[in-house]
XYZ file of C-alpha atoms in Angstrom:
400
model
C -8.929 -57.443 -5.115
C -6.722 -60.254 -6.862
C -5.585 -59.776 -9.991
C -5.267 -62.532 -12.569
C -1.650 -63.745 -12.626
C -1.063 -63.646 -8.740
C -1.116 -59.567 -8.513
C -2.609 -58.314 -5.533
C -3.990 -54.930 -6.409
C -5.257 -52.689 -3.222
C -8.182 -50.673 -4.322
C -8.108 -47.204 -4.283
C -5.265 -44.478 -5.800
C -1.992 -46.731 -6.253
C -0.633 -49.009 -8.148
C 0.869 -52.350 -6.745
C 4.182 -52.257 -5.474
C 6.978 -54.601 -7.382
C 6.471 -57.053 -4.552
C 2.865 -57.392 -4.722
C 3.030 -58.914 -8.275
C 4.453 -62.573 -9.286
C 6.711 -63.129 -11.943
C 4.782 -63.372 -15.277
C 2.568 -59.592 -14.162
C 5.796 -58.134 -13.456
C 7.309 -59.684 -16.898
C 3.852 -58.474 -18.415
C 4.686 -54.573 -17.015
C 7.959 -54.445 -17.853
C 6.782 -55.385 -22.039
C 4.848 -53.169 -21.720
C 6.223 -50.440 -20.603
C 9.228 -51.145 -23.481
C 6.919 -51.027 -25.817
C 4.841 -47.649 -25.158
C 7.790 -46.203 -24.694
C 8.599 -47.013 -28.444
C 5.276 -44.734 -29.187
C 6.193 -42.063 -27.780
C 5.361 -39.921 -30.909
C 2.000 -42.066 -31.732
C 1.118 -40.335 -28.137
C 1.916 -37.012 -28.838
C 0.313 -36.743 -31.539
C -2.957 -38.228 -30.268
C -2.727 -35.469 -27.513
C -2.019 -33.084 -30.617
C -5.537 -34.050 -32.081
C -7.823 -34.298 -29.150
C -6.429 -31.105 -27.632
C -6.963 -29.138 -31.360
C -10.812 -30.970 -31.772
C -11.868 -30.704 -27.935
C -10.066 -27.848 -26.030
C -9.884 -24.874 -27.988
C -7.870 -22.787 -24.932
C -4.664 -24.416 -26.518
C -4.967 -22.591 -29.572
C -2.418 -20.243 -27.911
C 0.357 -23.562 -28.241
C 1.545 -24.550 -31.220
C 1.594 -28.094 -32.399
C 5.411 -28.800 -31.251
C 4.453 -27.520 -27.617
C 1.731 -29.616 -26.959
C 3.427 -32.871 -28.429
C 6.442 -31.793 -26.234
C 4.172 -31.584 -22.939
C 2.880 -34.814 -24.006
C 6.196 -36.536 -24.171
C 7.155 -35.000 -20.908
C 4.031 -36.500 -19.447
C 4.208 -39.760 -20.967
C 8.005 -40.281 -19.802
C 7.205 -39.447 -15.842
C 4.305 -41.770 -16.618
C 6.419 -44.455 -17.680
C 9.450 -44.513 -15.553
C 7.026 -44.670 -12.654
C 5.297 -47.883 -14.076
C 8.647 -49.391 -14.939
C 8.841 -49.490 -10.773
C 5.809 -50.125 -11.014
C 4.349 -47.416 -8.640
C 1.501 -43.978 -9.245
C 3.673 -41.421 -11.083
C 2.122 -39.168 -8.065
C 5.057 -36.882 -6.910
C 7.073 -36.781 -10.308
C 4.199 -36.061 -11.552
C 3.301 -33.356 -9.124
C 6.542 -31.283 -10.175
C 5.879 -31.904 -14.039
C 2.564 -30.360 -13.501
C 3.311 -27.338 -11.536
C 6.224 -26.416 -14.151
C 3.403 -26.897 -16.968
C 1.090 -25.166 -15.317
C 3.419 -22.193 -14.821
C 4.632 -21.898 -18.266
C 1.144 -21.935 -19.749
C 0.149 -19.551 -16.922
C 2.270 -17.223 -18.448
C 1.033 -17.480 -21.845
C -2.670 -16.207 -20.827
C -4.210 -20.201 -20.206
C -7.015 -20.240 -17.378
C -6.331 -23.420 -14.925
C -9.629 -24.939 -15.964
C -8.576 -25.212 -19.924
C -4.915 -26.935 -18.541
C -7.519 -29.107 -16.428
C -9.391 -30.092 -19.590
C -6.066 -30.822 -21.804
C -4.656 -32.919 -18.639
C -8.597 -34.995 -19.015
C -7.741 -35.697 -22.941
C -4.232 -36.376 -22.011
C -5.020 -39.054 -19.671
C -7.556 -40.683 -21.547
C -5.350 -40.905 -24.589
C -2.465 -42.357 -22.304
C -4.476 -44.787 -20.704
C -6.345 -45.692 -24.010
C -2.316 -46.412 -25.118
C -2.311 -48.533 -22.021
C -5.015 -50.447 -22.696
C -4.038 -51.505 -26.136
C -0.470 -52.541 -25.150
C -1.541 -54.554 -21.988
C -4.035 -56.401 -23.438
C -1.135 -57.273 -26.122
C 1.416 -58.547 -23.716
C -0.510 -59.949 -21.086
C -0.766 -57.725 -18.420
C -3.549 -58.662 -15.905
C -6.975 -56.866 -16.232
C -7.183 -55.852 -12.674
C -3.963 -54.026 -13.123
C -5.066 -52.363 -15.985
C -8.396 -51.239 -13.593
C -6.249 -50.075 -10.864
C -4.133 -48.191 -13.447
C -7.249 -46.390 -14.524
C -8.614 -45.890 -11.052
C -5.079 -44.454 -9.714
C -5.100 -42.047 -13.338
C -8.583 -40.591 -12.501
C -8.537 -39.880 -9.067
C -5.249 -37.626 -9.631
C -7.282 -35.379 -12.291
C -8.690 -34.244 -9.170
C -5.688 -32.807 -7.556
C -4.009 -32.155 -11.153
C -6.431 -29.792 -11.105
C -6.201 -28.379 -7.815
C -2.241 -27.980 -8.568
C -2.992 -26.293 -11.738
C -5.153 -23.316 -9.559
C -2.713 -23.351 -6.616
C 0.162 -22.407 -9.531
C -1.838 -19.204 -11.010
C -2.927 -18.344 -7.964
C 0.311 -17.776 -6.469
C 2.047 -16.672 -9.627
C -1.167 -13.965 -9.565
C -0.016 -13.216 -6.510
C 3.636 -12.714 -7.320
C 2.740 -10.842 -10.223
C 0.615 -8.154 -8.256
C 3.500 -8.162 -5.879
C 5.939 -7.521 -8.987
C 3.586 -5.013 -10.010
C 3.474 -3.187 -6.623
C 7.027 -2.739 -6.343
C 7.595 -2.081 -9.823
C 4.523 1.086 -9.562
C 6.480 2.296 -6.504
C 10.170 2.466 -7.873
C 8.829 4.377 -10.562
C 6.695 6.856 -8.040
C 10.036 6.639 -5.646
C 11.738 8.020 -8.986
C 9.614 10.362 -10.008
C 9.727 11.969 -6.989
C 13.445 11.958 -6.051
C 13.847 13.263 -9.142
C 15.999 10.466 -10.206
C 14.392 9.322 -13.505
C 15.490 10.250 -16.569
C 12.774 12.032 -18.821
C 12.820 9.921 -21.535
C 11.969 6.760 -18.938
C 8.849 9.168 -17.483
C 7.416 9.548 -20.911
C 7.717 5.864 -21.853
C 6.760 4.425 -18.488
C 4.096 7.221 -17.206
C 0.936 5.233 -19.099
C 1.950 2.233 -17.968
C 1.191 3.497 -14.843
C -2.166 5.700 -15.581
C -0.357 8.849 -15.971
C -0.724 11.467 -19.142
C 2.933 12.618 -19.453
C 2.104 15.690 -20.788
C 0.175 16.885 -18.043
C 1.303 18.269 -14.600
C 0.780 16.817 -11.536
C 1.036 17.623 -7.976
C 3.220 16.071 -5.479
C 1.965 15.300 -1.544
C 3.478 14.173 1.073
C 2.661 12.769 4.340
C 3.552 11.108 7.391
C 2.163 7.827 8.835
C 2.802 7.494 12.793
C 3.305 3.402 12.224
C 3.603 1.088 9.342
C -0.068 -0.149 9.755
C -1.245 3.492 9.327
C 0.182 3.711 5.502
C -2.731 1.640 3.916
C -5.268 3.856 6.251
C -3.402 7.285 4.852
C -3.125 6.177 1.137
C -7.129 5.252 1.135
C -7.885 8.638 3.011
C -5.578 10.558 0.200
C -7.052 9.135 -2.452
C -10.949 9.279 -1.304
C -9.984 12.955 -1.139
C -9.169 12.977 -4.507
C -12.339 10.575 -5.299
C -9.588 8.148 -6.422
C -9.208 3.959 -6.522
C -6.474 3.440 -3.938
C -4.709 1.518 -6.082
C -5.039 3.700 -8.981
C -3.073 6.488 -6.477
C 0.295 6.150 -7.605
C 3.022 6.532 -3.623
C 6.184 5.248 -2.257
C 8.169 5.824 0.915
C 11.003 8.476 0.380
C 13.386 8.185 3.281
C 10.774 8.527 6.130
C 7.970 10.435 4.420
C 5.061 9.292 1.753
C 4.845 10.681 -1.477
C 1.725 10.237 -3.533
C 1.343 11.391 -7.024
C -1.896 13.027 -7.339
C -3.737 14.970 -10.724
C -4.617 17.344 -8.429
C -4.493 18.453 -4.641
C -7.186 17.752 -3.186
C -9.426 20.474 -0.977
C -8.402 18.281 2.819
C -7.784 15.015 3.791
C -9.337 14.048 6.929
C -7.829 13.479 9.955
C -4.371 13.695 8.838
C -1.456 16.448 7.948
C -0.566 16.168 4.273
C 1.276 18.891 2.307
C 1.067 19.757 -1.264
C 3.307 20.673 -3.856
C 2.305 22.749 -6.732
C 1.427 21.634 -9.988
C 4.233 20.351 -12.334
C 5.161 18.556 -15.636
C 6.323 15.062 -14.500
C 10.048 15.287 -15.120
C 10.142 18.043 -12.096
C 7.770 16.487 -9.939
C 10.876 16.016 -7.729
C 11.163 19.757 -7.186
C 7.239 19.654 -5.812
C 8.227 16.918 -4.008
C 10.631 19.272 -2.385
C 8.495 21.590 -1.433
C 6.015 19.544 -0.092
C 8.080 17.570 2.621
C 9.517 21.130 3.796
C 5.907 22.547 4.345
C 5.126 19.323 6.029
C 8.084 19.169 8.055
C 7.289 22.972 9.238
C 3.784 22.428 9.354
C 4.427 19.031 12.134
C 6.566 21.403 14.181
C 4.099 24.303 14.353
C 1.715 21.333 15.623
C -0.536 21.973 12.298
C -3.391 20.052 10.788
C -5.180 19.620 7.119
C -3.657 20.172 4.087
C -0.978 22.417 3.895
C 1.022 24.396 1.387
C 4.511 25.819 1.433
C 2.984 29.388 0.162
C 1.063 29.174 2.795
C 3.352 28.784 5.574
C 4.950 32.382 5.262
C 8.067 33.178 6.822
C 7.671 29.802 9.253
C 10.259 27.418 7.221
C 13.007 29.943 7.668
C 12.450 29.193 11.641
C 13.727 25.866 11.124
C 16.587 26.688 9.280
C 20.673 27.416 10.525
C 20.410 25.597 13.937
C 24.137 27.576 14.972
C 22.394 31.248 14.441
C 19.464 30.426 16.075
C 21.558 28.826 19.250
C 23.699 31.921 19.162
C 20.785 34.299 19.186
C 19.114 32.571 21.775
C 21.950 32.582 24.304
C 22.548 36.757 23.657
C 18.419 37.462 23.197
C 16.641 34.712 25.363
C 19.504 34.016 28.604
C 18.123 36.828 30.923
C 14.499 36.029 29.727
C 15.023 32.067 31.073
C 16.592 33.272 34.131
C 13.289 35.598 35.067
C 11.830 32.659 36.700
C 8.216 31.811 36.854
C 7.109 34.733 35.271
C 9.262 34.246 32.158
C 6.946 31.325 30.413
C 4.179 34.232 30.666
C 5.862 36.614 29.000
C 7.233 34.624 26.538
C 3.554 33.239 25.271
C 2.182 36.635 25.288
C 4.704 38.342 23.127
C 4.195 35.979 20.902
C 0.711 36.304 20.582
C 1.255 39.630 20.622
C 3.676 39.751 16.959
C 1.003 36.982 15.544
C -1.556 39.678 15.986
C 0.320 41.998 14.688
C 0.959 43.906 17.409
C -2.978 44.558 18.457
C -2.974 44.742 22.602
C -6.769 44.316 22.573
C -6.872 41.079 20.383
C -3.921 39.347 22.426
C -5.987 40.250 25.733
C -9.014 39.167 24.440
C -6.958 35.523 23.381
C -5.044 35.436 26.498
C -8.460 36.322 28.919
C -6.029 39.157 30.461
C -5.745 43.045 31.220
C -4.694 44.831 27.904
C -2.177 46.578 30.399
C -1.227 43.138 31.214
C -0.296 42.676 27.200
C 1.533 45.784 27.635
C 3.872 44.790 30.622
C 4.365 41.826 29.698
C 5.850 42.945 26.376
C 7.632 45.666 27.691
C 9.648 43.366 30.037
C 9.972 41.071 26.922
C 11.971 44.117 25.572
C 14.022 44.753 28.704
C 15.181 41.361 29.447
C 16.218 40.240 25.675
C 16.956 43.933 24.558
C 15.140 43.506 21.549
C 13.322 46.798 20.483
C 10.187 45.449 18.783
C 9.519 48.908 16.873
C 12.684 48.269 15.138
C 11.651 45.755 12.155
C 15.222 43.634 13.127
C 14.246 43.394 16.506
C 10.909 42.424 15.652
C 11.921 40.111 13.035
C 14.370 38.529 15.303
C 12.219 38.252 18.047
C 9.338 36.570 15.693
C 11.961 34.225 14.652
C 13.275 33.110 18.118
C 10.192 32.645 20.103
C 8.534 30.241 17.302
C 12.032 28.472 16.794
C 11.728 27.510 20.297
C 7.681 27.175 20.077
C 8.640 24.521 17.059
């Protein structure tokens, strides 16, 4: 439409553009704009008393924050007029900063909506009063309103955007921040008087004991699969179950171990005070280390493993051994994988022919030849509790 004066104003969001207006409009603007920026305060502290009467959300600001923001507002406001041109994109940035400090002071996105509403009508109330004073054209003063309202919309839109992603980076924050302190906890790396000041911040009772468990996923997009698994065992919230990665295994936190967790290998720790959680720790990831070799399943405890994590241990005996014990066994040929599995059997039976027959679907005498060449080729005497020791040892080192 034409405005009075010679402006040509487009309709829709936007102001004219410097060209688009003739000399006395521009002259008009340009008064005006000196002037309101000569009330700068007689804006703020409009703001100050609609925001106090109509939005009670910014009881949380004090009276020198709000007249700040309005000054802030009014300035981008007017050094985009003085062009003249829609304060849209210095605007944009002014808002998102607002909108992120007053995020972090608790304000919801629809009460900064409502305070931008006042804030615009007092503004272009300002506006109003000062063009009509110096002669600036009525159809610029429409578009001016027009341009004003229709960017409420996506003031508003920038204002949710903002605590959405600072919610975002704040649960992310959070996450990390739960799992250094679970990482510590269970390296054993925290001091104790960090474990009793942070432990409630992170729903645990410091003066209780807890157990540690750990756990291996087979690929990163098995961890959130074994962390809800853990802690529906435990009849937990996921995110209430406290874990971090330490070196290649998980370690959860737990109040208690649970009974199984199904479909997956987790070992247990045994129940202690926080501040030597990383001793359980310990414990755990050497049962579960055993317990993966001995191709094991459920839950799993290291008191429960017996004499099996000494089998992993001193890789320069047990190569030594084998090479005087296990040579002339290897070189029996086909006949020596046979042997080999049934003397095994045969010590985890505890030496009972009949059982290891009845496993192996074979004569007992079977059992009993096979065993006896087991003795002849390694000369290892199995009724000698050395020889039988060693040869227990051996056969499940290489089984592992």
């Amino acid at each position: 439409m034409a405005a009075a004066g010679g402006a040509a104003v487009r309709p829709g969001r936007g102001l004219p553009g410097p060209a688009d207006l003739d000399p006395p409009a521009r002259a008009a603007v340009a008064a005006a704009v000196d002037r309101l920026r000569g009330l700068r305060e007689v804006f703020a502290d409009r703001v100050l008393v609609l925001l106090r009467r109509h939005v009670p959300g910014y009881a949380v600001l004090t009276s020198e924050e709000i007249r700040s923001s309005a000054r802030r507002f009014m300035d981008v406001v007017l050094a985009e007029l003085s062009v003249p041109r829609s304060p849209e994109a210095a605007l944009r940035a002014v808002l998102a900063d607002l909108a992120g400090e007053r995020a972090a002071r608790g304000m919801p996105p629809d009460v900064l909506a409502r305070g931008y509403q006042w804030g615009t009508r007092a503004m272009l109330a300002l506006v109003d009063e000062v063009g009509a004073a110096v002669g600036v054209p009525p159809a610029l003063l429409i578009a001016a309103h027009d341009s004003a309202w229709e960017f409420t919309h996506e003031a508003a839109a920038i204002f949710t955007r903002v605590q959405r992603d600072l919610t975002l980076e704040r649960a992310q924050f959070d996450a990390e921040r739960r799992e250094a302190f679970a990482a510590g906890l269970l390296g054993g790396t925290l001091a104790a008087e960090r474990i009793g000041h942070e432990a409630r911040l992170f729903g645990l009772v410091p003066q209780a004991r807890h157990v540690a468990l750990a756990a291996r996923a087979t690929a990163a997009s098995d961890v959130d699969a074994l962390r809800s698994a853990v802690a529906a065992a435990l009849r937990l919230p996921a995110e209430r179950l406290l874990f971090a990665q330490v070196g290649t295994v998980l370690g959860f936190i737990a109040p208690r171990a649970p009974d199984s967790v199904a479909g997956h290998l987790v070992a247990a720790g045994p129940p202690l005070p926080l501040d030597r959680l990383g001793t359980g720790f310990g414990e755990a990831v050497l049962a579960l280390e055993t317990a993966r070799q001995f191709a094991m399943s459920g839950l799993v405890r290291l008191s429960g493993l017996g004499p099996r994590p000494l089998v992993l241990s001193d890789p320069h005996t047990a190569e030594s051994l084998s090479a005087r014990h296990l040579a002339a066994l290897d070189g029996a040929g086909r006949s020596s994988t046979e042997i080999e599995r049934t003397t095994r059997v045969y010590l985890a039976c505890d030496q009972d022919v009949r059982e290891v027959a009845r496993r192996l679907a074979v004569h007992p005498n079977t059992v009993r030849y096979r065993v006896s060449r087991f003795q002849e080729l390694t000369g290892l005497n199995l009724r000698r509790t050395e020889d039988l020791v060693t040869s227990w040892w051996l056969l499940n080192r290489r089984r592992a």
